[in-house]
Amino acid sequence: MQDLRDAAAYLPHRVTVRAGDTVIAEGRADENGDGVSVIPAAHLRPWSPEDPFLYDVDITLGEDRAASYFGMRKFSLVEHQGRQVLALNNEPYFQTGLLDQGYWSDGLYTPPSDEAMVCDIRTMKELGFNMLRKHIKIEPLRWYYHCDRLGMLVWQDMVNGGTYNAPFMTWLPALFPKFKLHTSDRIHPLFGRKNVHGREEFIRECKDTVTALKAFPCISTWVIFNEGWGQFDSKKLTALFRELDDTRLIDSASGWFDRRQGDFKSEHNYFAKQFVTPSDRAFVISEYGGYTC
């Protein structure tokens, strides 16, 4: 593989960026250029759910050609009315969405068709949502592509593991909120993470997930753990995610055991009135309600 990369470095190659049918940047790597494509500021068009603009890019290397796309956007936190809030392209942006578990009546966990994925995402937009939290599941790459081009933000959960300890993971945190903050997730047996090989496998899969999905503009947030399901070593894992991808926000622990490692406080509330207390952190209700048919 390294030999192929070394050989490719000596082949003439060209990178062309288009906005629609207009070429806005082109870079050549040969005796006349260094291969860098610089997009003029006049052509900056930030991606957002309201304007999901994507640039096309063509890359040629010798006789080979690849076509792709990208979007330009920024996810961050900003101060707004004295509080930290989520931002898109440096402006406060209120994200409202659904916990999308990816079930299909005619495909179970597998989307039955490309058209079904498009219909699902478009319907959510028509209902007024701008975000989907992809819950404990990874979809086919086509799903993320459609979110890119249709304009739907995605919070991507990791696929959690470990065994289940019902009293510790559900009853006690629900009844005693402070229990969620002061319980260390380094006590691995309490979180069903006694098996060291299982913890190592989870870390490998997290790395693979970020590598597979980080190119999609729509993904705004990585969600590492959900409600204490196999949670462990939050500080270490959050630092790993920042190293893997520092362009997105991190929900270190969605609900339950908050170690103050993530970019915001992520609260699940199915049981009581919600009060947002003064804090130096942004606040998100990442699950609530439990509506049923």
Coordinates of C-alpha atoms in Angstrom, one line a residue:
M1 CA 0.0 0.0 0.0
Q2 CA 2.8 2.4 0.9
D3 CA 4.5 1.7 -2.4
L4 CA 1.3 2.6 -4.3
R5 CA 1.0 5.9 -2.4
D6 CA 4.6 6.7 -3.1
A7 CA 4.1 6.0 -6.8
A8 CA 0.9 8.1 -6.9
A9 CA 2.8 11.1 -5.6
Y10 CA 4.8 11.2 -8.9
L11 CA 1.7 11.0 -11.2
P12 CA 0.2 14.2 -12.5
H13 CA -3.1 14.8 -10.8
R14 CA -5.8 17.5 -10.8
V15 CA -8.5 18.6 -8.4
T16 CA -11.5 20.5 -9.7
V17 CA -14.2 22.0 -7.5
R18 CA -17.6 23.0 -9.0
A19 CA -20.5 24.9 -7.7
G20 CA -23.3 23.6 -9.9
D21 CA -21.9 23.8 -13.4
T22 CA -19.4 26.5 -12.6
V23 CA -15.7 25.6 -12.0
I24 CA -14.7 27.7 -9.0
A25 CA -11.3 26.2 -8.2
E26 CA -8.8 24.0 -9.8
G27 CA -5.4 22.7 -8.7
R28 CA -2.8 20.7 -10.7
A29 CA 0.1 18.7 -9.4
D30 CA 2.7 18.6 -12.2
E31 CA 5.5 20.9 -13.3
N32 CA 3.0 23.8 -13.4
G33 CA 1.3 23.4 -10.0
D34 CA 1.2 22.0 -6.5
G35 CA -2.3 20.4 -6.7
V36 CA -3.9 22.9 -4.2
S37 CA -7.4 24.1 -5.0
V38 CA -8.2 27.4 -3.3
I39 CA -11.9 28.3 -3.2
P40 CA -12.4 32.1 -3.5
A41 CA -14.3 33.7 -0.6
A42 CA -16.9 35.0 -3.1
H43 CA -18.0 31.4 -3.6
L44 CA -18.4 30.5 0.1
R45 CA -21.9 29.1 0.6
P46 CA -22.2 27.5 4.1
W47 CA -24.2 24.3 4.3
S48 CA -27.2 24.2 6.6
P49 CA -30.6 22.4 6.9
E50 CA -32.2 25.4 5.3
D51 CA -29.7 25.6 2.5
P52 CA -27.9 22.2 2.1
F53 CA -25.5 23.4 -0.6
L54 CA -22.9 20.9 -1.7
Y55 CA -19.8 21.4 -3.8
D56 CA -18.8 18.8 -6.4
V57 CA -15.2 17.8 -6.6
D58 CA -13.5 15.8 -9.4
I59 CA -10.0 14.2 -8.8
T60 CA -7.9 12.7 -11.6
L61 CA -4.8 10.7 -10.9
G62 CA -3.1 9.6 -14.1
E63 CA -5.8 7.8 -16.0
D64 CA -8.0 7.3 -12.9
R65 CA -10.9 9.6 -11.9
A66 CA -13.0 10.0 -8.8
A67 CA -16.0 12.2 -8.2
S68 CA -17.3 13.3 -4.8
Y69 CA -18.8 16.2 -2.9
F70 CA -18.3 18.2 0.2
G71 CA -20.1 20.9 2.3
M72 CA -18.7 23.8 4.2
R73 CA -20.1 24.2 7.7
K74 CA -19.0 24.6 11.3
F75 CA -20.4 23.1 14.5
S76 CA -19.5 24.8 17.7
L77 CA -20.7 26.4 21.0
V78 CA -21.3 30.2 21.3
E79 CA -22.5 32.5 24.0
H80 CA -26.1 33.7 23.6
Q81 CA -28.0 35.8 26.2
G82 CA -25.4 34.8 28.8
R83 CA -25.5 31.1 28.2
Q84 CA -23.5 28.6 26.1
V85 CA -25.7 27.2 23.2
L86 CA -25.2 25.0 20.2
A87 CA -24.2 26.9 17.0
L88 CA -24.1 26.3 13.3
N89 CA -21.7 28.4 11.2
N90 CA -21.0 30.6 14.2
E91 CA -24.6 31.5 14.9
P92 CA -26.9 30.1 17.6
Y93 CA -28.9 27.3 16.1
F94 CA -31.8 25.5 17.9
Q95 CA -31.7 21.8 16.9
T96 CA -35.0 20.0 17.2
G97 CA -35.3 16.4 16.2
L98 CA -36.3 12.8 16.8
L99 CA -34.7 9.8 18.3
D100 CA -34.4 7.8 15.1
Q101 CA -33.9 4.1 15.9
G102 CA -34.0 3.1 12.2
Y103 CA -36.8 0.5 12.3
W104 CA -38.6 -0.3 9.0
S105 CA -42.0 -2.0 8.8
D106 CA -40.9 -3.7 5.6
G107 CA -37.2 -4.2 6.3
L108 CA -36.7 -4.4 10.1
Y109 CA -33.3 -2.9 10.6
T110 CA -32.6 -2.7 6.8
P111 CA -34.1 0.2 4.7
P112 CA -36.2 -1.5 2.0
S113 CA -35.1 0.9 -0.7
D114 CA -33.3 4.1 -1.5
E115 CA -36.7 5.8 -2.0
A116 CA -37.8 4.8 1.5
M117 CA -34.8 6.5 3.0
V118 CA -35.5 9.7 1.1
C119 CA -39.2 9.6 2.0
D120 CA -38.4 9.2 5.7
I121 CA -35.9 12.1 5.8
R122 CA -38.2 14.4 3.8
T123 CA -41.2 13.6 5.9
M124 CA -39.2 14.5 9.1
K125 CA -38.2 17.8 7.5
E126 CA -41.8 18.5 6.4
L127 CA -42.9 17.9 10.1
G128 CA -40.5 20.7 11.1
F129 CA -37.5 18.8 12.4
N130 CA -33.9 19.7 11.4
M131 CA -32.1 16.9 13.3
L132 CA -32.2 13.1 13.7
R133 CA -30.3 11.3 16.5
K134 CA -29.4 8.0 14.9
H135 CA -29.8 5.8 18.0
I136 CA -27.5 2.9 18.7
K137 CA -27.3 2.1 15.0
I138 CA -25.2 2.8 11.9
E139 CA -27.2 3.2 8.6
P140 CA -26.1 2.4 5.1
L141 CA -23.9 5.2 3.7
R142 CA -26.6 6.2 1.3
W143 CA -28.7 7.4 4.2
Y144 CA -26.1 9.9 5.3
Y145 CA -25.7 11.0 1.7
H146 CA -29.4 11.8 1.5
C147 CA -29.1 13.7 4.8
D148 CA -26.3 15.7 3.3
R149 CA -28.2 16.7 0.2
L150 CA -31.7 17.1 1.8
G151 CA -30.4 19.1 4.8
M152 CA -30.8 17.0 7.9
L153 CA -28.4 17.2 10.9
V154 CA -27.4 13.9 12.4
W155 CA -26.3 13.0 15.9
Q156 CA -24.5 9.7 15.5
D157 CA -24.6 7.2 18.4
M158 CA -21.9 4.6 18.9
V159 CA -23.2 1.1 19.1
N160 CA -23.0 0.5 22.9
G161 CA -22.1 -2.9 24.4
G162 CA -21.6 -4.5 27.8
T163 CA -24.1 -6.3 30.0
Y164 CA -27.2 -4.8 31.5
N165 CA -27.6 -3.9 35.2
A166 CA -31.2 -2.7 35.5
P167 CA -31.2 -1.2 39.1
F168 CA -28.0 0.6 38.6
M169 CA -28.6 1.9 35.1
T170 CA -32.2 2.8 35.3
W171 CA -33.9 2.9 38.7
L172 CA -31.3 4.6 40.9
P173 CA -30.3 7.4 38.4
A174 CA -34.0 8.1 37.8
L175 CA -34.8 8.4 41.5
F176 CA -31.6 10.1 42.7
P177 CA -30.3 12.6 40.1
K178 CA -27.1 13.3 42.0
F179 CA -26.3 9.6 41.9
K180 CA -25.6 10.1 38.1
L181 CA -22.9 12.6 38.7
H182 CA -20.9 11.1 41.6
T183 CA -20.7 7.5 40.4
S184 CA -17.4 6.7 38.7
D185 CA -17.6 4.9 35.3
R186 CA -14.1 3.6 36.0
I187 CA -15.8 0.9 38.2
H188 CA -16.3 -1.3 35.2
P189 CA -18.3 -4.2 36.8
L190 CA -21.1 -1.7 37.8
F191 CA -21.5 -0.7 34.1
G192 CA -21.4 -4.2 32.8
R193 CA -17.9 -3.7 31.4
K194 CA -15.9 -6.2 33.4
N195 CA -14.6 -7.9 30.2
V196 CA -11.4 -6.1 29.2
H197 CA -11.6 -7.5 25.6
G198 CA -15.1 -6.1 25.3
R199 CA -13.9 -2.6 26.3
E200 CA -11.0 -2.9 23.8
E201 CA -13.4 -4.0 21.0
F202 CA -15.7 -1.0 21.7
I203 CA -12.8 1.4 21.3
R204 CA -11.8 -0.2 18.0
E205 CA -15.4 0.0 16.8
C206 CA -15.6 3.7 17.8
K207 CA -12.5 4.4 15.7
D208 CA -13.9 2.5 12.8
T209 CA -17.3 4.3 13.0
V210 CA -15.6 7.8 13.0
T211 CA -13.4 6.8 10.1
A212 CA -16.3 5.5 8.1
L213 CA -18.6 8.4 8.7
K214 CA -16.6 11.6 9.3
A215 CA -16.6 12.7 5.7
F216 CA -20.4 13.3 5.8
P217 CA -21.2 17.0 6.4
C218 CA -24.5 16.3 8.0
I219 CA -23.0 14.7 11.1
S220 CA -22.9 17.4 13.8
T221 CA -22.4 15.3 17.0
W222 CA -20.8 12.1 18.1
V223 CA -22.7 10.4 21.0
I224 CA -20.4 8.0 22.8
F225 CA -22.6 6.5 25.5
N226 CA -26.3 6.3 26.1
E227 CA -27.9 6.1 29.6
G228 CA -25.0 4.2 31.1
W229 CA -25.2 1.3 28.7
G230 CA -21.8 -0.2 29.0
Q231 CA -20.3 3.3 29.9
F232 CA -16.7 3.3 30.9
D233 CA -13.7 5.7 31.2
S234 CA -15.6 8.7 29.8
K235 CA -12.7 11.0 30.2
K236 CA -10.4 8.8 28.2
L237 CA -13.0 8.1 25.5
T238 CA -14.0 11.7 25.1
A239 CA -10.3 12.7 24.6
L240 CA -10.0 9.9 22.0
F241 CA -12.9 11.3 20.0
R242 CA -11.5 14.8 20.1
E243 CA -8.3 13.4 18.7
L244 CA -10.2 11.4 16.0
D245 CA -12.3 14.4 14.9
D246 CA -12.1 17.9 16.4
T247 CA -14.7 19.4 14.0
R248 CA -17.8 18.1 15.7
L249 CA -19.5 18.3 19.1
I250 CA -19.3 15.4 21.5
D251 CA -22.1 14.1 23.7
S252 CA -20.0 12.0 26.0
A253 CA -22.9 10.6 28.0
S254 CA -26.5 11.0 26.7
G255 CA -28.5 11.0 29.9
W256 CA -27.5 9.4 33.2
F257 CA -23.8 9.4 34.2
D258 CA -22.4 12.8 33.3
R259 CA -18.7 13.2 33.9
R260 CA -18.6 16.8 32.6
Q261 CA -16.4 15.7 29.7
G262 CA -18.8 16.3 26.8
D263 CA -19.4 19.7 25.1
F264 CA -22.8 20.0 26.8
K265 CA -25.0 18.6 29.5
S266 CA -27.2 16.0 27.9
E267 CA -30.3 15.2 29.9
H268 CA -33.0 12.5 29.5
N269 CA -36.3 13.2 31.3
Y270 CA -39.3 11.0 31.2
F271 CA -40.4 11.4 34.8
A272 CA -40.6 15.0 36.1
K273 CA -40.7 18.7 35.3
Q274 CA -37.5 20.0 33.7
F275 CA -35.6 22.8 35.2
V276 CA -32.5 24.3 33.6
T277 CA -30.2 25.6 36.3
P278 CA -27.4 28.2 35.7
S279 CA -24.3 26.5 34.4
D280 CA -21.1 27.2 32.4
R281 CA -22.2 24.5 29.9
A282 CA -24.7 24.3 27.1
F283 CA -27.8 22.2 28.0
V284 CA -29.6 19.7 25.8
I285 CA -32.7 17.6 26.4
S286 CA -31.6 14.6 24.3
E287 CA -34.6 12.4 25.2
Y288 CA -38.0 13.2 26.7
G289 CA -41.7 12.4 26.6
G290 CA -42.0 8.8 25.6
Y291 CA -45.1 9.4 23.4
T292 CA -46.8 6.2 22.2
C293 CA -49.6 5.2 19.8

